[in-house]
Coordinates of C-alpha atoms in Angstrom, one line a residue:
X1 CA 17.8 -65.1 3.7
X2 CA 14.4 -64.4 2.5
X3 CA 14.8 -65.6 -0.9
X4 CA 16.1 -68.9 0.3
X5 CA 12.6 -69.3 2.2
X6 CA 10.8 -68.3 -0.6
X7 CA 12.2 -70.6 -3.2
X8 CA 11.0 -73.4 -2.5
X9 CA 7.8 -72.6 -1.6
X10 CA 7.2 -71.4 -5.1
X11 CA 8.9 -74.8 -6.3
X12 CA 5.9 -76.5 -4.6
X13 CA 3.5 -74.7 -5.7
X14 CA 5.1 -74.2 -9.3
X15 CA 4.8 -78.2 -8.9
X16 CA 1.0 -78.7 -8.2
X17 CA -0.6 -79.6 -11.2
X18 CA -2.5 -82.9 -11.5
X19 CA -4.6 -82.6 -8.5
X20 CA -5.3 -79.4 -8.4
X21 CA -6.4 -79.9 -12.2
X22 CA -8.3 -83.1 -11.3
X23 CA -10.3 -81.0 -8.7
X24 CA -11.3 -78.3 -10.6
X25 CA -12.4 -81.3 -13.5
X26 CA -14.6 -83.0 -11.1
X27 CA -17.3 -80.0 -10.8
X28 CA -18.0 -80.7 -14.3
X29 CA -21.4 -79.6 -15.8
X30 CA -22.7 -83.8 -14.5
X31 CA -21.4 -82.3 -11.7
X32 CA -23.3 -79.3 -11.3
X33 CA -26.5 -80.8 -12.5
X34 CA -25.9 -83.5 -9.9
X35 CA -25.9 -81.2 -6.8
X36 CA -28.3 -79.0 -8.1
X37 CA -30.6 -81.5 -9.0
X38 CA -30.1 -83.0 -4.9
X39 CA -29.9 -79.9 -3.3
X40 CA -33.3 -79.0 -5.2
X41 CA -35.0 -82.7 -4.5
X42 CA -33.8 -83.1 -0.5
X43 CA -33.0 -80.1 0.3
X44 CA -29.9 -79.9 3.1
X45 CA -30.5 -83.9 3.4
X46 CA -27.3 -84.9 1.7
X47 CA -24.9 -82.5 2.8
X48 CA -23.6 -85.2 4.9
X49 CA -22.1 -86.7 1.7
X50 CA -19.6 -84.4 0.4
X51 CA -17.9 -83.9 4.2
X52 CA -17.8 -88.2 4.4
X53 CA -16.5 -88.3 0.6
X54 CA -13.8 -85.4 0.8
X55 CA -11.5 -88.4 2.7
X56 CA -12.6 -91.2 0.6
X57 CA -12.2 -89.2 -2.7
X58 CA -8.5 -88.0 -1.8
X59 CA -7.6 -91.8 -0.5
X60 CA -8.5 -93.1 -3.9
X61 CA -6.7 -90.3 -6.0
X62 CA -3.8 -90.3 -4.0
X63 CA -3.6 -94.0 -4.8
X64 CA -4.1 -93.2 -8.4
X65 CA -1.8 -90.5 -8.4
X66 CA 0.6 -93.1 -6.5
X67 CA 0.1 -95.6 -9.2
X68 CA 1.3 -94.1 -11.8
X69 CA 4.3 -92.0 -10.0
X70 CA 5.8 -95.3 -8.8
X71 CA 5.4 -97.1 -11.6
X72 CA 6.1 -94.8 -14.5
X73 CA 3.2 -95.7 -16.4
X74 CA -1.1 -95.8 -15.7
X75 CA -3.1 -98.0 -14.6
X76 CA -4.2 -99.5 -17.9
X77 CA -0.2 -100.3 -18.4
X78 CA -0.2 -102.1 -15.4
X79 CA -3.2 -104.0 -15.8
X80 CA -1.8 -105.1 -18.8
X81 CA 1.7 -106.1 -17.3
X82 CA 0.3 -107.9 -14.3
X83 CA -2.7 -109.1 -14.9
X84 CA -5.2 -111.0 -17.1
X85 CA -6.1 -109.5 -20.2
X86 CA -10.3 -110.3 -19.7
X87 CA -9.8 -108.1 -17.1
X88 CA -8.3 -105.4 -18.6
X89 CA -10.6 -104.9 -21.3
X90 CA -13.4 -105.8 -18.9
X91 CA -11.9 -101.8 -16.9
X92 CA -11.5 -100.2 -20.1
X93 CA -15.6 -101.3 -21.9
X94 CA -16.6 -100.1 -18.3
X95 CA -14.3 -96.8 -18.0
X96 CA -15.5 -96.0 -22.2
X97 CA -19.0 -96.7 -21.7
X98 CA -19.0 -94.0 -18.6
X99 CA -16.7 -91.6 -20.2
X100 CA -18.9 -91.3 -23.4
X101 CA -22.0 -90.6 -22.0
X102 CA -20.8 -88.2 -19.3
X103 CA -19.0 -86.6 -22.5
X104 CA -22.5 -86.5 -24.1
X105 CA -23.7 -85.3 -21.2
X106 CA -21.3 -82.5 -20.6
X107 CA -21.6 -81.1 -23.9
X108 CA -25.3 -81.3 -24.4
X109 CA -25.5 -79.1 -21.0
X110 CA -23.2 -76.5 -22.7
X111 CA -25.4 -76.5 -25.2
X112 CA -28.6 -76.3 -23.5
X113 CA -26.9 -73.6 -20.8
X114 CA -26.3 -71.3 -24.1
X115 CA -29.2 -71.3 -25.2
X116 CA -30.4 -68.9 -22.3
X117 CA -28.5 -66.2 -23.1
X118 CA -27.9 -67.0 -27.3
X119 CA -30.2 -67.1 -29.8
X120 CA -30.2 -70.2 -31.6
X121 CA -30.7 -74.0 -32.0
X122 CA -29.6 -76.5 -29.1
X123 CA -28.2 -78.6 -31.9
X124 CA -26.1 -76.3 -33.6
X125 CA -24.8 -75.3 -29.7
X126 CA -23.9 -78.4 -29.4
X127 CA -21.7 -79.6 -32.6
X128 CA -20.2 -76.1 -31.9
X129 CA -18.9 -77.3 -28.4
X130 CA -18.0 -80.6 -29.3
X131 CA -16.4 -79.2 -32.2
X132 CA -14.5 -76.4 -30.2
X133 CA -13.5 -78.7 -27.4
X134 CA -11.9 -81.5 -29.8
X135 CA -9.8 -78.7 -32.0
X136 CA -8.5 -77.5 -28.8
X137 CA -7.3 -80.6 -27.9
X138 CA -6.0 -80.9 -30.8
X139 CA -3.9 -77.8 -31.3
X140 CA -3.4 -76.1 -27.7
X141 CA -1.3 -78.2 -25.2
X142 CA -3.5 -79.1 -22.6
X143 CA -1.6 -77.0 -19.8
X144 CA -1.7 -74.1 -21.7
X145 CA -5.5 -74.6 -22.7
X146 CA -6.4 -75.2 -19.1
X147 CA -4.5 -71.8 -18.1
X148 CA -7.0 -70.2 -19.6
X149 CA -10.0 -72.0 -18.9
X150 CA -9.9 -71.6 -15.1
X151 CA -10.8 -68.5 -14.9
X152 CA -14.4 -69.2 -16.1
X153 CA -14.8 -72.0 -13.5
X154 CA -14.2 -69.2 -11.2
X155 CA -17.8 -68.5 -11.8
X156 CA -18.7 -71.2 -9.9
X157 CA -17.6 -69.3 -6.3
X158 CA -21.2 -67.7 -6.9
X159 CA -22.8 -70.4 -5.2
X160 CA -20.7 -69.1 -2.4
X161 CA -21.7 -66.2 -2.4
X162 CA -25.6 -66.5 -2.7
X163 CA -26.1 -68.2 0.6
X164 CA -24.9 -65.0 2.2
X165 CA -27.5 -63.2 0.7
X166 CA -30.3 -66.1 0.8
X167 CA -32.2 -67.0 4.0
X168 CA -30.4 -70.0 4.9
X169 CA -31.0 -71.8 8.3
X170 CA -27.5 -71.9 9.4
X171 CA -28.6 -74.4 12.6
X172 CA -30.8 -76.5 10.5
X173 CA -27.3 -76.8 7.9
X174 CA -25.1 -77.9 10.7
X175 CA -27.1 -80.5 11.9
X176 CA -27.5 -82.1 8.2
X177 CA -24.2 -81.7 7.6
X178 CA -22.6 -83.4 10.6
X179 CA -25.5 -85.8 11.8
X180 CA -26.4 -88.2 8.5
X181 CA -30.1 -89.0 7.9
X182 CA -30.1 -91.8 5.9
X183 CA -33.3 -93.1 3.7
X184 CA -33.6 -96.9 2.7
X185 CA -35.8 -95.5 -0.8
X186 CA -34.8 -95.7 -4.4
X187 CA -35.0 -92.0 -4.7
X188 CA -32.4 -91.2 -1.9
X189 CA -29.9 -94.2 -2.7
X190 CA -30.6 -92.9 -6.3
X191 CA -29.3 -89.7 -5.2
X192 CA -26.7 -90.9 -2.9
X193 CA -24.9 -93.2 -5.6
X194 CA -25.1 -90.3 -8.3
X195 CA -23.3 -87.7 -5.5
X196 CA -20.7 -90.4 -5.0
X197 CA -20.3 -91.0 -8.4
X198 CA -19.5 -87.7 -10.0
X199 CA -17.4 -86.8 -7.0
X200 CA -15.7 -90.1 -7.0
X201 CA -15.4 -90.9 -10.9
X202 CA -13.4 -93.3 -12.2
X203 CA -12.2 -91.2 -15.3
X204 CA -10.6 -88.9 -12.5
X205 CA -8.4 -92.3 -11.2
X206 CA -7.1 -92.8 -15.2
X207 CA -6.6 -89.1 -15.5
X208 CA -4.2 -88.9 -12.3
X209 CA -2.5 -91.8 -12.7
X210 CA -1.5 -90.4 -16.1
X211 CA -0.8 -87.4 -15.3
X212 CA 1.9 -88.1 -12.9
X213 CA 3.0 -90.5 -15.5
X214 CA 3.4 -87.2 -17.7
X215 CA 4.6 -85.1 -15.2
X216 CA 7.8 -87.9 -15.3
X217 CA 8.4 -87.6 -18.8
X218 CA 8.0 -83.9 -19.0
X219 CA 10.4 -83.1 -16.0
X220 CA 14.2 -83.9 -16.4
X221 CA 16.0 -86.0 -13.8
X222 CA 12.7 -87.2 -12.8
X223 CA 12.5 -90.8 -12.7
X224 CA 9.5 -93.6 -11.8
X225 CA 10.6 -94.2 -7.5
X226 CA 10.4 -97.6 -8.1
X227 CA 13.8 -96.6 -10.1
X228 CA 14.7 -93.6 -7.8
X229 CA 13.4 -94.1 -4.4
X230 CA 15.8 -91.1 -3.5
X231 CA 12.9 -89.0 -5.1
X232 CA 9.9 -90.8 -3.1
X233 CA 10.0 -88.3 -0.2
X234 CA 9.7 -85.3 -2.3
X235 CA 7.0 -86.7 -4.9
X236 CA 5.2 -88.3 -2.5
X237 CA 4.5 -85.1 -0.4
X238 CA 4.3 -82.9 -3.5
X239 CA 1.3 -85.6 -4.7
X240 CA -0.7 -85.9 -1.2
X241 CA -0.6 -81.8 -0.8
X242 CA -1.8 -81.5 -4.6
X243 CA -4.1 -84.3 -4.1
X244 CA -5.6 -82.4 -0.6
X245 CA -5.9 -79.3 -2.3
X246 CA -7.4 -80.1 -5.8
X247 CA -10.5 -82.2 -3.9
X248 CA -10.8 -79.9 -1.4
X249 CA -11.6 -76.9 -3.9
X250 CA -13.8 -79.7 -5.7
X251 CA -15.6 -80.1 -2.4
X252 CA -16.3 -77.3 -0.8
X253 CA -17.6 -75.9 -4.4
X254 CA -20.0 -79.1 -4.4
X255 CA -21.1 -78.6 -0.7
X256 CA -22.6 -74.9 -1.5
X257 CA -24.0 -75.7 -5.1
X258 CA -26.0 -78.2 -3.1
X259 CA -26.8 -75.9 -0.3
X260 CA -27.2 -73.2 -2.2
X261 CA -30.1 -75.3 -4.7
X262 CA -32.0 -76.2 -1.1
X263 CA -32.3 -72.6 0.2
X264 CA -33.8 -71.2 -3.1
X265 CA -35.2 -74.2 -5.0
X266 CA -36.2 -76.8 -2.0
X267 CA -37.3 -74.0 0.1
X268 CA -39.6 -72.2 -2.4
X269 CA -40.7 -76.0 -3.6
X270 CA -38.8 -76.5 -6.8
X271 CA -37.9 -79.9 -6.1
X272 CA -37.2 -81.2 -9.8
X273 CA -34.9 -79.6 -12.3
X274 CA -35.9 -80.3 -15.8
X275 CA -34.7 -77.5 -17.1
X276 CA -30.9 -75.5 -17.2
X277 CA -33.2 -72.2 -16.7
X278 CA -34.9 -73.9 -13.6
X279 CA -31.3 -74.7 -12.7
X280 CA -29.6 -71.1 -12.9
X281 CA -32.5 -69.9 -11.0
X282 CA -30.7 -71.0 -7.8
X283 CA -28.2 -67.6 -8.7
X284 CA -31.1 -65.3 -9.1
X285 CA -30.6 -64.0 -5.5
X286 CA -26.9 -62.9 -6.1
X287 CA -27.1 -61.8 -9.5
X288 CA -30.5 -61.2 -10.2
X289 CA -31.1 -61.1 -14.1
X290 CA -27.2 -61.9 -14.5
X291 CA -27.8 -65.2 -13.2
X292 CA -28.0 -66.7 -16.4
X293 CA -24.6 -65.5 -17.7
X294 CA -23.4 -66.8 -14.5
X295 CA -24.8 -70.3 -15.0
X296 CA -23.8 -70.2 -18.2
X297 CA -19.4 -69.4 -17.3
X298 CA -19.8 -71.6 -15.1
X299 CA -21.2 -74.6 -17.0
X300 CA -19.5 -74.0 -20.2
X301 CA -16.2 -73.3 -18.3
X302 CA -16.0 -76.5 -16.6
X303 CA -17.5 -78.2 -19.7
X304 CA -14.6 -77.1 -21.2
X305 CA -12.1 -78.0 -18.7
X306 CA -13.6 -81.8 -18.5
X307 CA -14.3 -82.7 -22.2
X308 CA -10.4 -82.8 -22.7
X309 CA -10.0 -84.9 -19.4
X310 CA -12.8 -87.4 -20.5
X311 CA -11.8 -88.1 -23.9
X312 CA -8.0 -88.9 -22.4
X313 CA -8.9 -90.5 -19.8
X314 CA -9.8 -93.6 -22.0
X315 CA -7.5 -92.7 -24.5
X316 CA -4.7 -93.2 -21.7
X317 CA -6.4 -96.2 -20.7
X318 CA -6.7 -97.3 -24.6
X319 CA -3.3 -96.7 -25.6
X320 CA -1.3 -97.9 -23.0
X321 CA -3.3 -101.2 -23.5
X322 CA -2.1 -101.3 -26.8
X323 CA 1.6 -99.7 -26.5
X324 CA 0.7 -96.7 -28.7
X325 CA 2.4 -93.0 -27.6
X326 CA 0.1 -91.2 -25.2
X327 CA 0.2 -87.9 -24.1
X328 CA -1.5 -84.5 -24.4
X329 CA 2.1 -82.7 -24.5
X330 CA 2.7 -84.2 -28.1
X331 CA 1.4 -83.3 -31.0
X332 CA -1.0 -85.1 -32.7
X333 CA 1.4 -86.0 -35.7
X334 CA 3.7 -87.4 -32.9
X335 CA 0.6 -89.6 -31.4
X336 CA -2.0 -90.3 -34.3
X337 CA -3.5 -93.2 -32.7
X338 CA -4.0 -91.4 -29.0
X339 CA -5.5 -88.6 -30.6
X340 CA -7.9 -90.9 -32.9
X341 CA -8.9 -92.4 -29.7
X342 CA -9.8 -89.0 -28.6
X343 CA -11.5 -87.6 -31.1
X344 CA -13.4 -90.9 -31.6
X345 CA -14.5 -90.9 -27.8
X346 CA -15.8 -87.1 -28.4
X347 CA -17.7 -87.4 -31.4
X348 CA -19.4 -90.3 -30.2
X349 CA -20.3 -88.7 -27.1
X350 CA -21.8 -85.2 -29.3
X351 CA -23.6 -87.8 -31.2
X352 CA -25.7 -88.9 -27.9
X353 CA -27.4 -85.5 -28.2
X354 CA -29.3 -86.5 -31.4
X355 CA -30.2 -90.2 -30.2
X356 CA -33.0 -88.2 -27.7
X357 CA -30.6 -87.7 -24.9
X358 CA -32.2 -85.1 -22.7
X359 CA -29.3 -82.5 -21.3
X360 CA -30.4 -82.1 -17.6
X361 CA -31.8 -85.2 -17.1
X362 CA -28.3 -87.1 -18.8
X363 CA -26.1 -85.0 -16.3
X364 CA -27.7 -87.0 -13.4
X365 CA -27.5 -90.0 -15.0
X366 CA -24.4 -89.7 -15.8
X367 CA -23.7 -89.2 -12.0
X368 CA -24.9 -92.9 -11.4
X369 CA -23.2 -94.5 -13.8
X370 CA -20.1 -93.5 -12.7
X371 CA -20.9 -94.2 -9.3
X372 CA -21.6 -98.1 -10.6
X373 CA -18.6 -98.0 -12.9
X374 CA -16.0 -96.7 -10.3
X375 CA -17.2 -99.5 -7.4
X376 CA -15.5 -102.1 -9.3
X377 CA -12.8 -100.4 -11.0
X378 CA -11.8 -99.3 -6.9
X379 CA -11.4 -102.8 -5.9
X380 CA -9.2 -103.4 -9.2
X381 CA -7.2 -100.5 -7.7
X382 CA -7.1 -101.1 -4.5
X383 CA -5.7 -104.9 -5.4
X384 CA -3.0 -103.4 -7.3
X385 CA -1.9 -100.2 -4.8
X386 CA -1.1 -102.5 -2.3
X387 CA 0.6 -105.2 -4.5
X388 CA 4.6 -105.6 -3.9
X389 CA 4.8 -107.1 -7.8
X390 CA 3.2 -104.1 -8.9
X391 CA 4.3 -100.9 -6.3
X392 CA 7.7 -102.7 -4.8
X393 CA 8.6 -100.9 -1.8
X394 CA 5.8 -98.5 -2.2
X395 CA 3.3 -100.5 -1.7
X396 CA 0.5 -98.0 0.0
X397 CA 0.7 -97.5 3.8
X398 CA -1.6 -98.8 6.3
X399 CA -3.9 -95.5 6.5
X400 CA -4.2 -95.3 2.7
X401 CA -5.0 -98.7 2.6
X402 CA -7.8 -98.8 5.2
X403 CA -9.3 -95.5 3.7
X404 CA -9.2 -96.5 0.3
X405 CA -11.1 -99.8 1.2
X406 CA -13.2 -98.0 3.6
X407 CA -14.3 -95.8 0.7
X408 CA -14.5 -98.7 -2.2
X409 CA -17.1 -100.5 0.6
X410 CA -19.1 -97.3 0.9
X411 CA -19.4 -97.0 -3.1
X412 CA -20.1 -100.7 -3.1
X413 CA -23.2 -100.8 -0.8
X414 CA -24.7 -97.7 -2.3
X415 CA -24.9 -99.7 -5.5
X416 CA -26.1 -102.8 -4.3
X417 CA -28.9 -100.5 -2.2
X418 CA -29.9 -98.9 -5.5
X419 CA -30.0 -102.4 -7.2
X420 CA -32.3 -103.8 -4.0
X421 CA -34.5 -100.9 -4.2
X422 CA -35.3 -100.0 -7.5
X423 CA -38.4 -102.0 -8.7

């Protein structure tokens, strides 16, 4: 009896994949630099944001996911089978444009992060990351390469643990986080679109989609719902609770990098962050002079972990535009042109480190752009979810609907407040 309660429990959980690897992608190194660099600047002022996003970010994912479940293929195939082409390649120069510099981004910070405990040049860190990330795309299946990786993100749980050991106004954290305080400057809006953006990024939407799309192919008897419906109850419950979980870990590792920068940067007036040493000084209270081999896992780990999902994001996007095979399970004899695309997308972004890019200050900005990028591509998804042409009989429900739109609007104003502000 207890092995028939057990079984398929560990099915479930045997199934989680997508989300869970989406979540743990989305605390990138633009990531960490993002919620560093707020919790640093405004101390426990933007708390708030990562409680409001954690339903908007798992609306719009679960869509994604959705998208592609129902479907059988990604959103860039269903762009291209529904609607005009302008607007297709209109998604896909906004989606490549993002995904390259947050890839410069990403891999200039593993660079720079090296550099604190390595001897050596930031430049030669840096072709050795880009390098390392594209060959194990290349040879190692991404599941299998991922395996691996996650332990080193583990690293990041040490923002956890250092506001147990810093003075942290535990009152003063619980009003911030549940009562908003909202400023009408360029700074804060600044700040507000960059926290939205690299929590809600629109290379996470192409990744999901096509994972699920994957996740078809690579499991037998499973079929697109909108040719089995018998499956839909099954999938779509497996893709909500992997969905929940994935930006839930995401989250609550975002809420205590932020709170942790504000009780030892803000506090001790470090409000700017040039620097990935000023940066892994928010450790120093957990691991003392170990704090920069802690920064370090941690930013090279994710760094890792999101190169791969950046560079197929667009490739997905790219290839399905054009027909061409697309998936990380083949090898790259069996899908020449996706990997091309891939390597293409990397080397371009590694090449941004030599134009002058500066490594902290990119992983912020890389944070906005997404944010600007991802309002429109939302609306593009949001049109489609609920479209009977495109979904059938899965069109999304009512509550999807409304918090999906609720959470397109909320990355739409932020923009337009950055726009009106910033003079």
């Amino acid at each position: 009896m207890g092995s028939q309660t057990t079984k398929p429990t560990v099915s479930l959980f045997e199934k989680l994949g997508p989300g869970l690897i989406t979540g743990a992608s989305d605390d990138d190194p633009s990531g960490i630099g993002t919620y560093s660099q707020v919790g640093a600047q405004f101390g426990y002022g933007l708390l708030w944001t990562i409680v409001v996003s954690y339903p908007l970010m798992v609306a719009i994912q679960e869509i994604s996911a959705r998208i592609g479940r129902v479907t059988g293929v990604g959103i860039a195939a269903n762009l291209r089978m529904n609607y005009p082409k302008p607007l297709l390649y209109g998604v896909l120069l906004m989606v490549a444009i993002a995904n390259v510099f947050n890839l410069g981004a990403d891999i200039g910070a593993m660079g720079a992060a090296t550099q604190l405990v390595l001897p050596g040049k930031l430049g030669l860190f840096i072709v050795i990351f880009g390098v390392a990330s594209l060959v194990g795309i290349l040879l190692v299946p991404y599941s299998t390469y991922a395996k691996y990786l996650k332990w080193l993100t583990l690293s990041l749980f040490s923002y956890v643990g250092v506001v147990f050991i810093a003075h942290v106004p535990w009152p003063m954290v619980l009003h911030a986080t549940i009562l908003p305080h909202i400023e009408l400057s360029k700074e804060y809006l600044t700040a507000l679109v960059a926290v939205l953006g690299t929590t809600i990024s629109p290379y996470l939407f192409f990744w999901q989609a096509s994972q699920e799309v994957e996740e078809v192919r690579n499991n037998r008897g499973e079929k697109p719902l909108k040719r089995a419906p018998s499956q839909a109850q099954e999938q779509l419950g497996r893709i909500r609770i992997d969905t929940y979980l994935g930006m839930a870990f995401s989250n609550l590792v975002a809420f205590f990098i932020i709170l942790t920068a504000a009780a030892t940067l803000h506090t001790h007036g470090i409000t700017e962050i040039p620097t990935s040493a000023q940066a892994a000084k928010a450790l120093e209270p957990l691991a003392g002079r170990f704090a920069f081999l802690l920064f370090v896992c941690g930013i090279v780990g994710t760094g890792l972990l999101a190169v791969p999902v950046l560079a197929a994001s667009i490739s997905y996007g790219v290839g399905e535009a054009w027909h061409w095979k697309t998936s990380l399970q083949r090898k790259p004899r069996e899908a020449m042109r996706f990997y091309a695309a891939i390597t293409i997308a990397t080397l371009l972004g590694l090449s941004l480190n030599f134009i002058g890019l500066d490594p902290v200050k990119a992983l912020f900005w890389a944070a906005v752009l997404n944010g600007v990028v991802a309002a429109p591509l939302m609306i593009v998804i949001m049109i489609m979810a609920a479209s009977k042409k495109v979904m059938g009989q899965f069109v999304i429900p009512l509550p999807l609907k409304v918090t999906g739109w609720l959470a397109t609007a909320v990355m739409i104003c932020a923009c337009i407040g950055v726009f009106v502000t910033w003079k």
